[in-house]
Tab-separated table of N, CA and C in Angstrom:
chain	number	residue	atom	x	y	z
A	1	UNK	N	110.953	148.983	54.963
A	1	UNK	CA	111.036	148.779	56.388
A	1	UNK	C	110.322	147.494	56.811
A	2	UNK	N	109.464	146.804	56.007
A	2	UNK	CA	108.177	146.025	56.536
A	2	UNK	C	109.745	144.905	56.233
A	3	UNK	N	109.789	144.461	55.233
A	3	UNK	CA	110.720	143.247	54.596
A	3	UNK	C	112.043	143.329	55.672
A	4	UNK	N	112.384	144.534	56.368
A	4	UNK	CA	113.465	144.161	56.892
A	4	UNK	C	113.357	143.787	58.527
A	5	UNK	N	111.866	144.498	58.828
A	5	UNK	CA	111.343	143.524	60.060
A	5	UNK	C	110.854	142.533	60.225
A	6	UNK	N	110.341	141.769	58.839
A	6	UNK	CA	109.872	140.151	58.609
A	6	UNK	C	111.068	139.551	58.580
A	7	UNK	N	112.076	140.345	57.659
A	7	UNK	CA	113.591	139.318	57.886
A	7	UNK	C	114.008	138.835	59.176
A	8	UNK	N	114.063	140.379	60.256
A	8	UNK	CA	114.691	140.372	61.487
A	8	UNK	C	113.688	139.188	62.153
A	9	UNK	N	112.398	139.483	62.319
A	9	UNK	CA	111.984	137.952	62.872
A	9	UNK	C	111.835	136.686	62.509
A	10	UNK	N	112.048	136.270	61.134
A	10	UNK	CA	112.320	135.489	60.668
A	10	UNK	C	113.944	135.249	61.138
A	11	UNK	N	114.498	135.567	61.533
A	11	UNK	CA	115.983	135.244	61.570
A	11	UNK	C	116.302	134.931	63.184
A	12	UNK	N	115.203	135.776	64.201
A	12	UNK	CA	115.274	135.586	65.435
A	12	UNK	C	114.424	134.108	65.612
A	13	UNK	N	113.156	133.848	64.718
A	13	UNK	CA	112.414	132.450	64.939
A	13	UNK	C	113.801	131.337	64.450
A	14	UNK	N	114.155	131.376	63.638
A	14	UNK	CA	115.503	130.372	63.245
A	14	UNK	C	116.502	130.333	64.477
A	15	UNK	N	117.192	131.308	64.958
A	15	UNK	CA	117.759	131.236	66.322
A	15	UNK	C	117.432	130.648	67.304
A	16	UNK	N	115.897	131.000	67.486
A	16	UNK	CA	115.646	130.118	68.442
A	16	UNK	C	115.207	128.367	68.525
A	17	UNK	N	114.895	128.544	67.152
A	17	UNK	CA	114.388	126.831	66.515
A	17	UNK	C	115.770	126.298	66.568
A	18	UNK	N	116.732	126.752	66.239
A	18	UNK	CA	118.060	126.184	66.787
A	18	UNK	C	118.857	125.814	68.004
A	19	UNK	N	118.380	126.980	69.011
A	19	UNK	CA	118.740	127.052	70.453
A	19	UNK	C	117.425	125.998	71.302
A	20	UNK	N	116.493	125.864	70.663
A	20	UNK	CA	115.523	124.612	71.529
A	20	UNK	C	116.521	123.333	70.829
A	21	UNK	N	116.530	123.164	69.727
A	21	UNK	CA	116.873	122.043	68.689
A	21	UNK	C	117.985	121.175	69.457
A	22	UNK	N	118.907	122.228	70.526
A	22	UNK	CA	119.851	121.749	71.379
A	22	UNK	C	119.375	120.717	72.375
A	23	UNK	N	118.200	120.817	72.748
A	23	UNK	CA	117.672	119.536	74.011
A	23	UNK	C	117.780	118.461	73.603
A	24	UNK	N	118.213	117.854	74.624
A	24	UNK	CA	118.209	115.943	74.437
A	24	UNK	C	116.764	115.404	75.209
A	25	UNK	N	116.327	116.527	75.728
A	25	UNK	CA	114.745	116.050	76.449
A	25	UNK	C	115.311	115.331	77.569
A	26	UNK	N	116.107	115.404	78.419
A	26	UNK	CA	116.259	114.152	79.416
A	26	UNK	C	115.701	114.279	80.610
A	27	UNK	N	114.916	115.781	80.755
A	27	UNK	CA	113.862	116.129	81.377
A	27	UNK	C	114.983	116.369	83.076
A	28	UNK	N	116.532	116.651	82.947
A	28	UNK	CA	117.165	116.654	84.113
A	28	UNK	C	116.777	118.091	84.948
A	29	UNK	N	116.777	119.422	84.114
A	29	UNK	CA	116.363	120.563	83.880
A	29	UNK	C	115.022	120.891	84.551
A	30	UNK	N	114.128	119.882	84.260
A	30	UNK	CA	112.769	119.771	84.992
A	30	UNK	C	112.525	118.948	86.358
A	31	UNK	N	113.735	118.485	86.655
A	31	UNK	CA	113.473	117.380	88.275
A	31	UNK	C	113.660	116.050	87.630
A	32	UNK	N	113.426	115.579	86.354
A	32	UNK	CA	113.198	113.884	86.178
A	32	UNK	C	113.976	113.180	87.099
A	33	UNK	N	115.068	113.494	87.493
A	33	UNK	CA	115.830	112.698	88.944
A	33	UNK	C	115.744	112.815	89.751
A	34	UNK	N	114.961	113.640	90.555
A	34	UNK	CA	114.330	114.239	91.609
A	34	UNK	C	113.057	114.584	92.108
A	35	UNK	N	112.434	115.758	92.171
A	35	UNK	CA	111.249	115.912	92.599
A	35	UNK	C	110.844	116.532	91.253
A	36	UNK	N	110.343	115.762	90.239
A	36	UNK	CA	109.155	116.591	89.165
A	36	UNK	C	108.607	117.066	88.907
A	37	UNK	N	108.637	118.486	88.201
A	37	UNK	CA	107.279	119.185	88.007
A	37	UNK	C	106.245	118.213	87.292
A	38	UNK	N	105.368	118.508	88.236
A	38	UNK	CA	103.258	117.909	87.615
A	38	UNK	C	103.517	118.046	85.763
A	39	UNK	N	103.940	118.869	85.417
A	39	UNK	CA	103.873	118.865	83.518
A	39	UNK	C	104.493	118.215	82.810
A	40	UNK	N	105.912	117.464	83.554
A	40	UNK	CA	106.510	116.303	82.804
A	40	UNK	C	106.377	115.101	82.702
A	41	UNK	N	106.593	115.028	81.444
A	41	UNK	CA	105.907	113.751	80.898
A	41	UNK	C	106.764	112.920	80.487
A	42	UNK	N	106.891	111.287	80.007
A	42	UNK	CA	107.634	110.857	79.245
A	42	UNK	C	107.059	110.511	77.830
A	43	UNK	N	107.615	110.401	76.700
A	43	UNK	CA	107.041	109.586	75.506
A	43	UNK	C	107.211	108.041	75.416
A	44	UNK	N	106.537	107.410	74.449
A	44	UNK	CA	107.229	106.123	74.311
A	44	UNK	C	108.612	105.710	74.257
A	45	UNK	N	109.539	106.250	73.739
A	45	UNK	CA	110.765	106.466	73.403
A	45	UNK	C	111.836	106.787	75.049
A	46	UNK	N	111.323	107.768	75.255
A	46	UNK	CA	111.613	107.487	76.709
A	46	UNK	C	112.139	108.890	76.923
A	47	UNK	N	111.792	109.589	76.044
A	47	UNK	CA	112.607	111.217	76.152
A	47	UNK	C	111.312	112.314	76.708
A	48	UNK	N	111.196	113.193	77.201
A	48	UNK	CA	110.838	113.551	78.262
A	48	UNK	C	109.984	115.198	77.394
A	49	UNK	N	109.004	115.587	77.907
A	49	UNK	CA	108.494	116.720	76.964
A	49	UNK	C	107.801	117.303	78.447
A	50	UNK	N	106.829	118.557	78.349
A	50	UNK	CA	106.424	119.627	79.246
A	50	UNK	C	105.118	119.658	78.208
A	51	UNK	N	103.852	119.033	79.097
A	51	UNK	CA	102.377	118.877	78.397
A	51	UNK	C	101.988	120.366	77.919
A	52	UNK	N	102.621	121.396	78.805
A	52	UNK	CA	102.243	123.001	78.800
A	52	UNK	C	103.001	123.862	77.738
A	53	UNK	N	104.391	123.213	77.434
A	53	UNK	CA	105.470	123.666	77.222
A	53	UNK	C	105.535	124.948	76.818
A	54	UNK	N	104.459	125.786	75.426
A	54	UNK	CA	103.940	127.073	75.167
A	54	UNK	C	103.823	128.171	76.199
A	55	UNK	N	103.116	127.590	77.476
A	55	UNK	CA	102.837	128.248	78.537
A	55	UNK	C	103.265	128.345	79.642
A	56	UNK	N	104.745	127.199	79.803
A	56	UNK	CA	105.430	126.884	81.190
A	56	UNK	C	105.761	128.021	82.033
A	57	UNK	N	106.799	128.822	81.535
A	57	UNK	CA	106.901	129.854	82.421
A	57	UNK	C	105.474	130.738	83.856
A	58	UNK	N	106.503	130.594	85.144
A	58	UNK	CA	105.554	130.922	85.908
A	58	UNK	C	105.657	129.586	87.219
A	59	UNK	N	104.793	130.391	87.972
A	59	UNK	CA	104.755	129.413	89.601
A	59	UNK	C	104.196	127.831	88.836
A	60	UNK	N	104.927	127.042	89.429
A	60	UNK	CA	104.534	125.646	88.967
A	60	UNK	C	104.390	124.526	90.020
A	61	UNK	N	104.526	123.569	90.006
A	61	UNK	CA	104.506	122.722	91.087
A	61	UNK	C	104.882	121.552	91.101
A	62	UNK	N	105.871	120.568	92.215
A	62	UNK	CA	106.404	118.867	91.426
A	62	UNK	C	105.606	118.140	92.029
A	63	UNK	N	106.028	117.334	91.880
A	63	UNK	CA	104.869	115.778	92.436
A	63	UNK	C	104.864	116.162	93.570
A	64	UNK	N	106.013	116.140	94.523
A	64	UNK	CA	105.685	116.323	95.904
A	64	UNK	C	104.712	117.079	96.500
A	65	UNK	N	104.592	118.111	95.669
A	65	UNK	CA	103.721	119.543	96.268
A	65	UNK	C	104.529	121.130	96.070
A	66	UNK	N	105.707	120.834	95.915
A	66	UNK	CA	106.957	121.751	96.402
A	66	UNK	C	106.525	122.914	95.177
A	67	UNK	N	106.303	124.369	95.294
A	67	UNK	CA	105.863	125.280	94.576
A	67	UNK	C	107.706	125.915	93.950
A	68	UNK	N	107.247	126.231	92.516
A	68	UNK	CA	108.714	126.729	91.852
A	68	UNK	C	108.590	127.708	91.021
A	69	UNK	N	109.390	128.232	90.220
A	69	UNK	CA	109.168	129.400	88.996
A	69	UNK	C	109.863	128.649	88.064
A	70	UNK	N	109.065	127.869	86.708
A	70	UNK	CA	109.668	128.172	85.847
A	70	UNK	C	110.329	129.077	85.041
A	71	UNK	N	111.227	128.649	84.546
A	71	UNK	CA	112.110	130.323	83.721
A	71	UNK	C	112.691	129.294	82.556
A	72	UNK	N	112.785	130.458	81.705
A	72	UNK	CA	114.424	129.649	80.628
A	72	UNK	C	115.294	129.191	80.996
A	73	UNK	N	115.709	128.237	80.303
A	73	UNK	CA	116.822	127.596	81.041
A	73	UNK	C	118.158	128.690	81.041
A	74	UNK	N	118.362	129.746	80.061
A	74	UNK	CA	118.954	130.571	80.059
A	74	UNK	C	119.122	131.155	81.366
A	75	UNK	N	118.360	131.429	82.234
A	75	UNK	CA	118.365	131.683	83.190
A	75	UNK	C	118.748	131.009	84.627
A	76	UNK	N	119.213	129.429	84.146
A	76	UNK	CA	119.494	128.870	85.429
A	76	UNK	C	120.611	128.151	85.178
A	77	UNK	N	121.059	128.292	84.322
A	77	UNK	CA	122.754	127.812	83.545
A	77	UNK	C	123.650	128.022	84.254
A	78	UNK	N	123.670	128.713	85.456
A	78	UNK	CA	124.893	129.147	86.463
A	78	UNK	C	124.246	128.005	87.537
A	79	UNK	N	123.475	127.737	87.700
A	79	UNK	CA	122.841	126.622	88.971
A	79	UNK	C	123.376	125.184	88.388
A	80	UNK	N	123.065	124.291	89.501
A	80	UNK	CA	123.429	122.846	89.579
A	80	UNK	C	121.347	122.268	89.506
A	81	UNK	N	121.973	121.125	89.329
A	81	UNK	CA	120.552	120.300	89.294
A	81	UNK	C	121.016	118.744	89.002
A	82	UNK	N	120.589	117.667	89.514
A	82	UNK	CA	120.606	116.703	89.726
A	82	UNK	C	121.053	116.261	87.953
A	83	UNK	N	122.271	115.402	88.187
A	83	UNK	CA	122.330	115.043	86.387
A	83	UNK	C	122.451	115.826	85.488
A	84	UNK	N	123.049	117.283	86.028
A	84	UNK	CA	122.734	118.357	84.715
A	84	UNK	C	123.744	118.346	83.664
A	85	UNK	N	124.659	117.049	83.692
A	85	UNK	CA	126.211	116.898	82.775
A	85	UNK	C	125.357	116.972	81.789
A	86	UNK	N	124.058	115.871	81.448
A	86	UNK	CA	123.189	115.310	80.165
A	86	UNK	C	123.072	116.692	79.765
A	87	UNK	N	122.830	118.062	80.243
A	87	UNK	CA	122.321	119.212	79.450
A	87	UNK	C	123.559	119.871	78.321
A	88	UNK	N	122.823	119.624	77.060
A	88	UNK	CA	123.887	120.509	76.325
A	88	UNK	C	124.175	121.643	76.152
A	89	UNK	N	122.882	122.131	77.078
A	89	UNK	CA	123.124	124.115	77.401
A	89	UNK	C	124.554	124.511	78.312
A	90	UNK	N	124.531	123.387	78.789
A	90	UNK	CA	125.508	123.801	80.394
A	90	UNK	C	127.010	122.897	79.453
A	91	UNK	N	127.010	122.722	78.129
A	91	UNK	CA	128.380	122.278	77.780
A	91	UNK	C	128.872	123.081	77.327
């Protein structure tokens, strides 16, 4: 029983290392064309990361002030957002 519940999460961590693996980082998802959440960042490169990212989920806040709920993006895939063609979740 132990080996076939290390499999099962071992097989759910791969799923999901695959289903993040999908981002292009273009940070559209997070406001980068709009009003920004305070946690996004850019790299040198120019692609876009979440300083919290482990802990995002939850009331957050953008530059402006404007208070939000992060969620999975799973969860907002039926919504619009500024530039969201770049997302490869929503293709």
């Amino acid at each position: 029983m132990k080996t076939e519940l290390k499999e099962c999460q071992k097989h759910l961590e791969e799923k999901e290392k695959k289903w993040e693996s999908l981002c292009l980082r273009c940070g559209a998802c997070c406001g980068a064309y709009d009003d920004p959440c305070t946690h996004l960042q850019k790299d040198h490169t120019g692609k876009f990361y979440c300083d919290i990212y482990p802990s995002r989920f939850g009331v957050r806040k953008t530059v402006s002030g404007q208070l939000f709920r992060c969620v999975p993006i799973k969860q907002i895939l039926h919504t619009h957002w500024r530039k969201d063609y770049h997302c490869p979740y929503k293709k």
